[in-house]
mmCIF file of C-alpha atoms in Angstrom:
data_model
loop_
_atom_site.group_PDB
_atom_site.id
_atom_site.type_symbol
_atom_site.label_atom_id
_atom_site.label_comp_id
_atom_site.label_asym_id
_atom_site.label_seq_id
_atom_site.Cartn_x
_atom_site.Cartn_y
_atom_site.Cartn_z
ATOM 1 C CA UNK W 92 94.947 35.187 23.932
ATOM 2 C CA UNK W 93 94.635 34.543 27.385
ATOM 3 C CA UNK W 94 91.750 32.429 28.666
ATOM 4 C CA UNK W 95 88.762 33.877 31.000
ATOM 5 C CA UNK W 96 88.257 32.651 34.210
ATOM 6 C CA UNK W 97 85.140 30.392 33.330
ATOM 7 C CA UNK W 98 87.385 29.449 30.628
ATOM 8 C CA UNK W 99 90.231 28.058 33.030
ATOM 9 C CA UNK W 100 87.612 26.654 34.812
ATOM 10 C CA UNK W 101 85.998 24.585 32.518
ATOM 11 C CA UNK W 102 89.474 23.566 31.874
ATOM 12 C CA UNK W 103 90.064 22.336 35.104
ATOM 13 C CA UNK W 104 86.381 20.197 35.331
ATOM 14 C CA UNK W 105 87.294 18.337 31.771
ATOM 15 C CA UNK W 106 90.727 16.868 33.403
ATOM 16 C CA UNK W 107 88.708 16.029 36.631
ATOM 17 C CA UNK W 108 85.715 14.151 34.940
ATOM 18 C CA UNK W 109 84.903 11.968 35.771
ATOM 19 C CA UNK W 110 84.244 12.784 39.469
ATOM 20 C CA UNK W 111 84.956 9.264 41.361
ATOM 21 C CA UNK W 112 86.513 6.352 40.639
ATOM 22 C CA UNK W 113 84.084 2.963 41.801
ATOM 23 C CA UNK W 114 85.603 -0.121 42.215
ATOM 24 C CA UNK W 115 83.586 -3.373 42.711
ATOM 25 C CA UNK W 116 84.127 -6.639 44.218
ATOM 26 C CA UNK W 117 83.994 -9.269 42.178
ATOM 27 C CA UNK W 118 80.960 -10.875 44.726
ATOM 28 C CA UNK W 119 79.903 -8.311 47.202
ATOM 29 C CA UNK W 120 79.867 -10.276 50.363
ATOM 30 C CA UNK W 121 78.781 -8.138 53.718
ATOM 31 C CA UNK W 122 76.578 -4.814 53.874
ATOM 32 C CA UNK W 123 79.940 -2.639 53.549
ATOM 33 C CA UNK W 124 80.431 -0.038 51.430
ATOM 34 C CA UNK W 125 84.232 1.747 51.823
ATOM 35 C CA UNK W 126 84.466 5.647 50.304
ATOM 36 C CA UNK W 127 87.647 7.723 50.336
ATOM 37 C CA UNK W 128 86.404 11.450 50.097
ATOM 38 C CA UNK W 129 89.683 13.474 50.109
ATOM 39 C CA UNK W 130 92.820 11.086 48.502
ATOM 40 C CA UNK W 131 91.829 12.460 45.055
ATOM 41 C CA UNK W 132 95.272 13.871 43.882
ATOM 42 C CA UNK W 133 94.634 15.169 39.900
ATOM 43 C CA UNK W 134 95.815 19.090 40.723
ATOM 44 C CA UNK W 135 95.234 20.652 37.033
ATOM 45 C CA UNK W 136 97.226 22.775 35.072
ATOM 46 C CA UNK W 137 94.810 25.489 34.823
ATOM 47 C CA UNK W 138 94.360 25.074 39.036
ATOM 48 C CA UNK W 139 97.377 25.280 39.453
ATOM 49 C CA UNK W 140 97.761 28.688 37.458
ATOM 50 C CA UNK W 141 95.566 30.188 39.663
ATOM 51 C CA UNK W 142 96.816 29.176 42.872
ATOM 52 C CA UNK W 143 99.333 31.298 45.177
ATOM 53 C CA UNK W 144 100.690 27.928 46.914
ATOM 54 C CA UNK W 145 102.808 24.956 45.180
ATOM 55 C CA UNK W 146 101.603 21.520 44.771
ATOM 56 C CA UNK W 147 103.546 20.558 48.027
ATOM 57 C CA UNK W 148 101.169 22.935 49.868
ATOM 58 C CA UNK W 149 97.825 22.181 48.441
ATOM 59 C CA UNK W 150 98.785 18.205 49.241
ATOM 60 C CA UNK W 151 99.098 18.910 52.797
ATOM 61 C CA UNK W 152 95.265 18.954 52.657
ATOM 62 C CA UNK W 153 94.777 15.566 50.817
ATOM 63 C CA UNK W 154 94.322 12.091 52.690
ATOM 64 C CA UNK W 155 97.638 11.204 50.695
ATOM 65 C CA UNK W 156 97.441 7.030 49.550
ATOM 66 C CA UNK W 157 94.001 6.416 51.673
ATOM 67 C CA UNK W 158 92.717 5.058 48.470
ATOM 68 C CA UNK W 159 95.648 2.964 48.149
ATOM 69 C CA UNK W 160 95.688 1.953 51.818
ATOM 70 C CA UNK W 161 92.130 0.688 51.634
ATOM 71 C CA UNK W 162 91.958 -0.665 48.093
ATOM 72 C CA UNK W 163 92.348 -4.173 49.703
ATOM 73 C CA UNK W 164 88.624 -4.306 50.505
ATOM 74 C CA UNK W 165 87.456 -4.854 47.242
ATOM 75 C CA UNK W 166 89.009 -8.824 46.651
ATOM 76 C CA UNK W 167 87.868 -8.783 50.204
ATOM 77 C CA UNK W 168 84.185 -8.501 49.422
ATOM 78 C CA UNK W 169 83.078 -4.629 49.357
ATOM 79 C CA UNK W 170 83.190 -1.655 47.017
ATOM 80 C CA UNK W 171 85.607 1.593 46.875
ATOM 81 C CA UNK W 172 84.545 4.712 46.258
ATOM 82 C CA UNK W 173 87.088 7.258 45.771
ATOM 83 C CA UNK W 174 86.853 11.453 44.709
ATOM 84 C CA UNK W 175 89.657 12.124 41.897
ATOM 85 C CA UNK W 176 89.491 15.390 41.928
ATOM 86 C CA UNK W 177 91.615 16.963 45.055
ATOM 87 C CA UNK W 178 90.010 18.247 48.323
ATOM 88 C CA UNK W 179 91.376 22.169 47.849
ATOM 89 C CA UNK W 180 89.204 21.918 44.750
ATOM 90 C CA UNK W 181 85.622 20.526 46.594
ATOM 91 C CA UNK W 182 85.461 19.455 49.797
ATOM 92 C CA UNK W 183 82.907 16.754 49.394
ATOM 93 C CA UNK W 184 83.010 16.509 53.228
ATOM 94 C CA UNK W 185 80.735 19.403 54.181
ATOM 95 C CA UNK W 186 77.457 20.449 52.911
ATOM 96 C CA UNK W 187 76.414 22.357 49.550
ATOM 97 C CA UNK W 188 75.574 25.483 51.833
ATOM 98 C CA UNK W 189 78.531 25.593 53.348
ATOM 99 C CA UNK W 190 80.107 28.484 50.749
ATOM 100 C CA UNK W 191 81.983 32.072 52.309
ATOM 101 C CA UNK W 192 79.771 34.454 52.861
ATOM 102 C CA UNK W 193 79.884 36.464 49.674
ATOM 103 C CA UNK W 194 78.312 33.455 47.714
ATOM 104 C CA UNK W 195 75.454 33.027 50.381
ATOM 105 C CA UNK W 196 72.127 33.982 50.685
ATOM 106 C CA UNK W 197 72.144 34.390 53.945
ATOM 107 C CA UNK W 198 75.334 35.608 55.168
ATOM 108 C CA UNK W 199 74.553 35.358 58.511
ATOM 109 C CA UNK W 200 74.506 31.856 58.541
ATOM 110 C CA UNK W 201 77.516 30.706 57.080
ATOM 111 C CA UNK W 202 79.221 27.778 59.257
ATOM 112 C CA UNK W 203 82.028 28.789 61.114
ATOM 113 C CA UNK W 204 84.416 26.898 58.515
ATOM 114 C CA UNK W 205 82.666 28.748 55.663
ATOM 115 C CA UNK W 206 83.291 32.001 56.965
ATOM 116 C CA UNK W 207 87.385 30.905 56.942
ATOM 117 C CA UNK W 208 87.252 29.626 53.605
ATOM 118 C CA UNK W 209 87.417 25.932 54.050
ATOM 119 C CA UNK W 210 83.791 25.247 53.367
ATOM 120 C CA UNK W 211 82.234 23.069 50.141
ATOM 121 C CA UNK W 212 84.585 25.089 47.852
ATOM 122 C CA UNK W 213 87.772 26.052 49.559
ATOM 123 C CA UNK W 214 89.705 29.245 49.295
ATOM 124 C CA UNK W 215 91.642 28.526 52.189
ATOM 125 C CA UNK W 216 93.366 24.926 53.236
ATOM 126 C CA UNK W 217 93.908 26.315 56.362
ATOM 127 C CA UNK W 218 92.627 29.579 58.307
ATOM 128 C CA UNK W 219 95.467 32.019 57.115
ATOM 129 C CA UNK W 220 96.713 30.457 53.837
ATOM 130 C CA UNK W 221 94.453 31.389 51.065
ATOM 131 C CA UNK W 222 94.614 28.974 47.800
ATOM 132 C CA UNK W 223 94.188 32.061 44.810
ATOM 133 C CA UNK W 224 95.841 34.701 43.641
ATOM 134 C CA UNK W 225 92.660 35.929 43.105
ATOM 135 C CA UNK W 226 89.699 35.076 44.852
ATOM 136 C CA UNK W 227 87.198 32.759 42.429
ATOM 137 C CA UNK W 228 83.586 34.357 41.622
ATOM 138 C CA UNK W 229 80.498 32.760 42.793
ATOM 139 C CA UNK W 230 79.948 31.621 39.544
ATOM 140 C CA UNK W 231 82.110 28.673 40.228
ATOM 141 C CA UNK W 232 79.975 27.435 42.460
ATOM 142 C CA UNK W 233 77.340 25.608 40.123
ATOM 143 C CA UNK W 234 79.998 24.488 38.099
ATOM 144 C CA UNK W 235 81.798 22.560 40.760
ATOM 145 C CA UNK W 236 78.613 21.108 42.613
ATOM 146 C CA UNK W 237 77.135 19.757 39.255
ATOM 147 C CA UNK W 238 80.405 18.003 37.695
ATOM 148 C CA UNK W 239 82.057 17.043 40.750
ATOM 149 C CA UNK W 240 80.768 17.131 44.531
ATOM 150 C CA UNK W 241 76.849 15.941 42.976
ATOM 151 C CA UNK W 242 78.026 12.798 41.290
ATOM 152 C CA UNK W 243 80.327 11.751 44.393
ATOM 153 C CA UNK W 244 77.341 12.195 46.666
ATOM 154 C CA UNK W 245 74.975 10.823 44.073
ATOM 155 C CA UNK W 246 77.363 7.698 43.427
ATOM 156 C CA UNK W 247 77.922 7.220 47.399
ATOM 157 C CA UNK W 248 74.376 7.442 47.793
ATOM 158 C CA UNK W 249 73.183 4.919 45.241
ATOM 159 C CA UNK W 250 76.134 2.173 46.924
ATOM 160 C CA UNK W 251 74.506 2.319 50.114
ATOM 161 C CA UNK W 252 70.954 2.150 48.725
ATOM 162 C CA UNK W 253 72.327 -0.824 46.844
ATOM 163 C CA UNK W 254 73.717 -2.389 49.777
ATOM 164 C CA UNK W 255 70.742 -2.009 51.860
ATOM 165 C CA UNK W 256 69.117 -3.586 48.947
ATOM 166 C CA UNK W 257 71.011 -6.852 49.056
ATOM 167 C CA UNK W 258 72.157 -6.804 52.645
ATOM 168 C CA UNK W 259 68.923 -5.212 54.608
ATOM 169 C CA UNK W 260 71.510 -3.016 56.404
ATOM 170 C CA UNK W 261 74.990 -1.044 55.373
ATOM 171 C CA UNK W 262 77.663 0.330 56.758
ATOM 172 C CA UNK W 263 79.342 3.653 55.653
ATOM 173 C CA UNK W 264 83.426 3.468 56.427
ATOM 174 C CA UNK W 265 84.739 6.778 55.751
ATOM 175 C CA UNK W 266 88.129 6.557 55.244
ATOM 176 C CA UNK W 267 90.746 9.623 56.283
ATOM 177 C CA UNK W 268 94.308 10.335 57.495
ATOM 178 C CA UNK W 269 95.311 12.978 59.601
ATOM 179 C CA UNK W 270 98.505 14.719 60.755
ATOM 180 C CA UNK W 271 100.313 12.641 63.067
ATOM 181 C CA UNK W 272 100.717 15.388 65.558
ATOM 182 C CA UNK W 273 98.156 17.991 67.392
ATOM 183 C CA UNK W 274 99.259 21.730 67.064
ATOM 184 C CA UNK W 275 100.687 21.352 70.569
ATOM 185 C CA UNK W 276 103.403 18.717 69.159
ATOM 186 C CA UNK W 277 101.455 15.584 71.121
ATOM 187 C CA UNK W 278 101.606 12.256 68.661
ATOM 188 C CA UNK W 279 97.936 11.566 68.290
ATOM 189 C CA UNK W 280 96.623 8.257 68.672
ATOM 190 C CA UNK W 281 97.344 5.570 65.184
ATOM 191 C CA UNK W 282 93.827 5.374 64.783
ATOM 192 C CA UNK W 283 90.404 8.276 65.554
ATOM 193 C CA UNK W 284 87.307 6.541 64.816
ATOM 194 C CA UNK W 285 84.109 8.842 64.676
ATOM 195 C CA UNK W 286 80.480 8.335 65.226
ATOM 196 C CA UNK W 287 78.948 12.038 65.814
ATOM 197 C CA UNK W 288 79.198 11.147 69.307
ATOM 198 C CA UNK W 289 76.920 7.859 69.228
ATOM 199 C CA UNK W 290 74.639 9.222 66.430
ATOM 200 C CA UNK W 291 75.814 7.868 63.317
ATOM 201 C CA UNK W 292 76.192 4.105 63.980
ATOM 202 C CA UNK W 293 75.336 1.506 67.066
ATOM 203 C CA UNK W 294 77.726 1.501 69.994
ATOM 204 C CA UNK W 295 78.205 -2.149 69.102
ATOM 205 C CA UNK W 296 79.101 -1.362 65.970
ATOM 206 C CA UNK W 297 81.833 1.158 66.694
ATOM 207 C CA UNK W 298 83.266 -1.146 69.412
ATOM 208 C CA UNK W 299 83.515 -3.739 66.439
ATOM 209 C CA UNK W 300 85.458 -1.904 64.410
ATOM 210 C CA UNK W 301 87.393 -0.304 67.663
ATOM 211 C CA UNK W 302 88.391 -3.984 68.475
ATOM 212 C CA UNK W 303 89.738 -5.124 64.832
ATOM 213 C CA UNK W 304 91.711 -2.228 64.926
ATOM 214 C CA UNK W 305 93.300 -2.803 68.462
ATOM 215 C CA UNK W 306 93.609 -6.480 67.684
ATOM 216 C CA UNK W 307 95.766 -5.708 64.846
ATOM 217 C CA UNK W 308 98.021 -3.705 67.559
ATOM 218 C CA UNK W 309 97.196 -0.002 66.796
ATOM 219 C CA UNK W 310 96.279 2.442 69.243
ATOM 220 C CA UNK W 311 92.737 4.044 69.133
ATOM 221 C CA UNK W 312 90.533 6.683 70.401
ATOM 222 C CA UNK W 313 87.055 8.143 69.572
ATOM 223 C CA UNK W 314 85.376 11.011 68.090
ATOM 224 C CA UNK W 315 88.383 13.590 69.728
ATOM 225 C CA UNK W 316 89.165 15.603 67.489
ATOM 226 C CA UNK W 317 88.009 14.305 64.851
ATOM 227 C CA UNK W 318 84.098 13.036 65.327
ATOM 228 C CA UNK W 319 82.960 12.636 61.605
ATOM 229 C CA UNK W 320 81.910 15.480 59.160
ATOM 230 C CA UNK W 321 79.197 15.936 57.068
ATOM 231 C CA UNK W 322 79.222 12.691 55.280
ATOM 232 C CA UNK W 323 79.431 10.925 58.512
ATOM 233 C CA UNK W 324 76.355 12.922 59.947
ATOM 234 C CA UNK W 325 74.105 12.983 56.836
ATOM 235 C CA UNK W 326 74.273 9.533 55.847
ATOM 236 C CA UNK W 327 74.876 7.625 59.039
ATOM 237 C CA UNK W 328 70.968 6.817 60.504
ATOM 238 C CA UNK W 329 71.108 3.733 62.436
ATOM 239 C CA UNK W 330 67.672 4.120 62.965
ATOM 240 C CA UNK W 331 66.896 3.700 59.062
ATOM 241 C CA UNK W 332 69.016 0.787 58.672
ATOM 242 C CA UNK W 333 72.488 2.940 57.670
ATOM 243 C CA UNK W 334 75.323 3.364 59.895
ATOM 244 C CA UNK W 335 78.808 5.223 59.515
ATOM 245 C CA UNK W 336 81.830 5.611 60.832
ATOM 246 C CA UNK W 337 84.999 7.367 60.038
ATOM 247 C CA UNK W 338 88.400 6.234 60.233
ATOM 248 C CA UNK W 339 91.401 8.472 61.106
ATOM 249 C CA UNK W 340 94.694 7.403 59.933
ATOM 250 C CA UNK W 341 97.687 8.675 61.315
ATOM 251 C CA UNK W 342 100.021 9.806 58.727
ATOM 252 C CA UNK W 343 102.570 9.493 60.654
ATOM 253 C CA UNK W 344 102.645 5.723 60.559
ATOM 254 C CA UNK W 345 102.835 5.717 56.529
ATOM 255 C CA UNK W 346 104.347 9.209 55.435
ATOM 256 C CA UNK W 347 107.584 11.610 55.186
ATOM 257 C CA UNK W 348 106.094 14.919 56.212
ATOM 258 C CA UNK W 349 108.322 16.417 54.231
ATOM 259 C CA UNK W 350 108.648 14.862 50.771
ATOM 260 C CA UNK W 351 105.109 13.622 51.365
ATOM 261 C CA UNK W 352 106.695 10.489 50.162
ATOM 262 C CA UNK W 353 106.065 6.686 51.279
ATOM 263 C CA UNK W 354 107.955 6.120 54.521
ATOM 264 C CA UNK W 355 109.749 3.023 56.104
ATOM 265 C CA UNK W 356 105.977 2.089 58.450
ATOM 266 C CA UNK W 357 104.025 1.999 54.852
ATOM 267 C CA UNK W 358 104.569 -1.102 53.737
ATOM 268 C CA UNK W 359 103.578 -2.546 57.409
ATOM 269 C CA UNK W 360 100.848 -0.131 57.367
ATOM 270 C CA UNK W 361 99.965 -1.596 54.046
ATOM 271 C CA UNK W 362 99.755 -5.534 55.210
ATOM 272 C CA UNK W 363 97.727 -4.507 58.367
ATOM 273 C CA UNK W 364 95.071 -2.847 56.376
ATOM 274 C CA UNK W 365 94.183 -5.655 53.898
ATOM 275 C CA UNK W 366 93.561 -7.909 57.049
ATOM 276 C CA UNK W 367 91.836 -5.026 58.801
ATOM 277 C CA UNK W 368 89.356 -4.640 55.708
ATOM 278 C CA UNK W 369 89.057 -8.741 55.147
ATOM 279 C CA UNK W 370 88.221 -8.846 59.364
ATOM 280 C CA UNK W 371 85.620 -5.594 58.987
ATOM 281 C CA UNK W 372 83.712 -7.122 55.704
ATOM 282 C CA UNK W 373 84.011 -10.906 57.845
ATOM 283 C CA UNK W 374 82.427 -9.092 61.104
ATOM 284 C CA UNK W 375 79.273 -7.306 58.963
ATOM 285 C CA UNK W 376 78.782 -10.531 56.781
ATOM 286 C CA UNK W 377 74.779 -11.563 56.854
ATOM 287 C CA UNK W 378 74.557 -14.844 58.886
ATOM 288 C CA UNK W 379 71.361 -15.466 57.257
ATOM 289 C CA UNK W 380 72.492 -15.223 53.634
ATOM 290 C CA UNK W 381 75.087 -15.184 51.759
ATOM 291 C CA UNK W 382 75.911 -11.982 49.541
ATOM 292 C CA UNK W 383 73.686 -11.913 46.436
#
């Protein structure tokens, strides 16, 4: 017999629980927490079923290896949080209103991204290639928020609470890749760091982090296009103590576009990074005490 929808569905949450993966240092040394929203790459079967694109297609929306890339912070002294479950399927980057207009309240005030499908639950990974065969019901909604884009947020939430805890301060990275070109075929810069335009973390912070990236060699810019999203906005308040930033990675320094494969820069890419993380956790570490 074939299954229901909310049968498929339920299907799809078991293989993606749990939500996030947290990985711990082994002595938590500077108010730093790192979080990869969008490398999650478990795509399952009963997903997959329902989608009109291949696996090849739906990755093109996934920070492919971020996790990876980063994972070096935690012998350096901070904690990982990473999503498992894939972008297409939540977008834990935008707020729980953020849903297409049939599933809102208020229709008429649907974000601009909601309204082309790629709000908290995508139907779209981009504005004219829709994800389903057939377009989910509302009733998904719940589902998704509760098993998967709740506990991310809740688990996120209760690191930096933690770290503020031990460290009187924290500092959100948020850690993303994006395409290596712009839609006008111009190689974007190796690294976009964004603070809401100065509202999510101290200038002297973001020219910290701006610096250990340059240092290292790699060229950087700020906020254009890519200025932070919703995690970056609702948890960075430098005026409470919290601060965030989010890093850009050009994919074009680590990835075949193509094959979506590991390319010849990776492994360079790789060795950077680890120092990168070890310099950001050295800059934020409490010169008044040591990490408890």
């Amino acid at each position: 017999m074939m299954k229901s929808a909310y049968e498929l569905e339920q299907d799809s949450l078991e293989v993606l629980t749990p939500a996030c993966e947290l990985l711990r240092p082994s002595q938590w040394r500077a108010g730093v927490v790192f979080a990869s929203p969008h490398s999650g790459n478990i795509y399952p079967q009963s997903f997959i079923e329902r989608s009109m694109l291949s696996i090849a297609q739906l990755r093109k929306n996934e920070d492919i290896f971020v996790d990876k890339l980063f994972g070096p912070c935690v012998a350096a002294g901070a904690p990982l949080l990473s999503a498992r479950f894939p972008r297409c399927f939540v977008d834990v980057n935008r707020s729980e209103d953020e849903v297409p207009p049939g599933w809102c309240d208020k229709p008429k005030k649907c974000s601009v991204r909601a309204q082309a499908g790629l709000g908290v639950i995508p139907t779209h990974i981009n504005e004219t290639s829709s994800i389903y065969r057939r377009a989910p019901d509302a009733d998904i909604m719940p589902l998704r928020l509760n098993k998967l884009y709740r506990p991310y947020h809740n688990a996120l939430q209760g690191l930096i609470e933690e770290c503020v805890k031990r460290f009187g301060q924290a500092l959100l990275i948020d850690c993303h890749s994006m395409p290596g070109f712009s839609p006008m075929g111009a190689r974007r810069p190796d690294i976009i760091l964004g603070d809401r335009f100065g509202k999510s973390c101290h200038p002297d912070t973001l020219a910290r982090v701006q610096g250990i990236f340059r240092a290292a060699g790699y060229s950087v810019s700020t906020n254009y296009p890519y200025a932070g999203g919703y995690v970056t906005s609702h948890y960075g308040r430098p005026e409470n103590g919290v601060e965030a930033v989010q890093i850009e990675i050009n994919r074009d320094l680590y990835l075949n576009p193509v094959t979506l494969a590991p390319k010849k820069g990776y492994d360079n890419l790789a060795e950077d990074l680890a120092q990168i993380t070890r310099s950001l956790i050295q800059a934020f570490i409490p010169n008044s005490r040591a990490a408890q």
